[in-house]
Coordinates of C-alpha atoms in Angstrom, one line a residue:
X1258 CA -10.9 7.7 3.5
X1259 CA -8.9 10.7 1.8
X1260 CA -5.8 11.8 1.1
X1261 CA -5.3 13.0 4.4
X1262 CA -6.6 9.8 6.1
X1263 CA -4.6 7.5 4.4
X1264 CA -1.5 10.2 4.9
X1265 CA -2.1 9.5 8.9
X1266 CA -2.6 5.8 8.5
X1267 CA 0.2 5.1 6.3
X1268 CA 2.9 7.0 8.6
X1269 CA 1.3 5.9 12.3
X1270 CA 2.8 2.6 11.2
X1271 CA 6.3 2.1 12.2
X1272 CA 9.8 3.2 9.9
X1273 CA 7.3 4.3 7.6
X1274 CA 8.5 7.5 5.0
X1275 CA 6.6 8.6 2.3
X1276 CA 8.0 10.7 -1.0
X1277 CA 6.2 11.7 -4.5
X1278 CA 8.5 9.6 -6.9
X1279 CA 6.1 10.0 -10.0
X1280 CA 5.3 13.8 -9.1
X1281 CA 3.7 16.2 -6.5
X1282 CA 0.8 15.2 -6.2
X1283 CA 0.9 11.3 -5.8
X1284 CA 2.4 9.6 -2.8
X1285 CA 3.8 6.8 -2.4
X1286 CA 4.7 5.1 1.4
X1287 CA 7.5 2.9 2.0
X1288 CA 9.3 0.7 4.2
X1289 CA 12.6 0.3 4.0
X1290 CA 12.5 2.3 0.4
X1291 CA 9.9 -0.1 -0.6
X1292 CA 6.6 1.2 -2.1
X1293 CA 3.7 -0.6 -0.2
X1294 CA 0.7 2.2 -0.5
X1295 CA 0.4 4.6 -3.2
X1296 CA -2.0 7.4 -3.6
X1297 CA -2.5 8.9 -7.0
X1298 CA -3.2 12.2 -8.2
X1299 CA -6.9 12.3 -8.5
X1300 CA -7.3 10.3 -5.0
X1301 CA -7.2 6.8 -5.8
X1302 CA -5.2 4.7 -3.9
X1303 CA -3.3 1.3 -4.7
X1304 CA -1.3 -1.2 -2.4
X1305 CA 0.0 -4.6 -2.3
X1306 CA -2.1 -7.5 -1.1
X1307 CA -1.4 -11.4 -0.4
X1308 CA -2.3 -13.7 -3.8
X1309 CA -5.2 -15.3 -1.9
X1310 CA -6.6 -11.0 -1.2
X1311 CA -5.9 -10.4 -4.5
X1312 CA -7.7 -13.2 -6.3
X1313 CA -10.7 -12.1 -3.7
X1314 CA -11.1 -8.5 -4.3
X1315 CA -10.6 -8.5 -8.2
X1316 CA -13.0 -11.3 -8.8
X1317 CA -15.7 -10.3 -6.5
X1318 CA -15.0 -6.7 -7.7
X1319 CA -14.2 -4.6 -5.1
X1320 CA -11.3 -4.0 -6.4
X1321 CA -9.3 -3.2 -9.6
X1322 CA -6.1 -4.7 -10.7
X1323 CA -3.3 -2.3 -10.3
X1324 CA -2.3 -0.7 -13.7
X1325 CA 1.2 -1.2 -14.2
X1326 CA 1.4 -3.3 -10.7
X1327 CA -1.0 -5.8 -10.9
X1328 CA 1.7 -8.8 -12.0
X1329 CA 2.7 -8.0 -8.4
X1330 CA -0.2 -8.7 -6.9
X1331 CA -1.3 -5.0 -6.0
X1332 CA -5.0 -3.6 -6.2
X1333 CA -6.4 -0.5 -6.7
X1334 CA -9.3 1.7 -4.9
X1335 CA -10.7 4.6 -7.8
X1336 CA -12.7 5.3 -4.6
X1337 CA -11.1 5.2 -1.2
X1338 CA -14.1 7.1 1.2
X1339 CA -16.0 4.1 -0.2
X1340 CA -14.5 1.6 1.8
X1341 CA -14.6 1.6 5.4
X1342 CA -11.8 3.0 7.2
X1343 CA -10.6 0.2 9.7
X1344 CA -10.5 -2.3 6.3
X1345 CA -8.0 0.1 5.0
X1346 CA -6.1 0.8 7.7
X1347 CA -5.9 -2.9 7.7
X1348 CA -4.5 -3.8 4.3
X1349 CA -2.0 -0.8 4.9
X1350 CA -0.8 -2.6 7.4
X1351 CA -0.7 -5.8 5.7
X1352 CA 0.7 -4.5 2.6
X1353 CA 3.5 -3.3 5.0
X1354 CA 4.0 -6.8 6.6
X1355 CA 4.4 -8.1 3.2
X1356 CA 6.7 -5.4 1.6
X1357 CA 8.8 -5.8 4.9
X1358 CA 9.1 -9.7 4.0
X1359 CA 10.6 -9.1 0.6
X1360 CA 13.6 -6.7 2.6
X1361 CA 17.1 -8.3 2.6
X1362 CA 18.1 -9.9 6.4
X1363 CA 20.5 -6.5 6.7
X1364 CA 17.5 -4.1 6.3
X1365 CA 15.0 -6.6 8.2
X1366 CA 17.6 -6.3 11.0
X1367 CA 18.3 -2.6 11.0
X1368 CA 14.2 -2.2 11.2
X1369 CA 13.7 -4.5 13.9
X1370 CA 11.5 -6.0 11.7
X1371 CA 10.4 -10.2 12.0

């Protein structure tokens, strides 16, 4: 999955916005101004997982802790086009769930979110 790819994934899913806080060429996709996917500069892409996903993916290896986010339980793909697609789209999805937990009541509320 590339840049693109993720791009289309990341913003079919709904109230979705995406913005390049740490410079042009990373994004990062939020919901609710919440960072749930980023993509780096040289195509990598971390997000935030469950504990349970996170313990899995690290210790088995198909995955890297997150630098900087990993006390948060996030991962991180060096490699995206080596995973396949429908996984992805999948933990973006999830990683949205779970970002969308964490909003207050008032933001849940004005999302429709729950």
């Amino acid at each position: 999955m590339d840049r693109d790819a993720i791009r289309a994934a990341c913003l079919a899913l709904p109230h979705v916005t995406m913005d390049h806080p740490f410079g042009p060429h990373n994004d990062a996709y939020r919901i609710g101004g919440k960072m749930f996917v980023i993509v780096g500069e040289t195509g990598g892409v971390s997000f935030k997982v469950s504990d349970i996903a996170y313990a899995v993916l690290t210790e088995d290896g198909r995955a890297l802790p997150a630098p900087y986010l990993a006390r948060a339980k996030w991962v991180n793909l060096p490699d995206p086009a080596a995973w396949p697609q429908d996984e992805l789209i999948e933990h973006f999805a999830i990683a949205r769930r779970l970002i969308g937990a964490k909003l207050t009541r008032k933001m849940r509320d004005a999302l429709a979110l729950d």
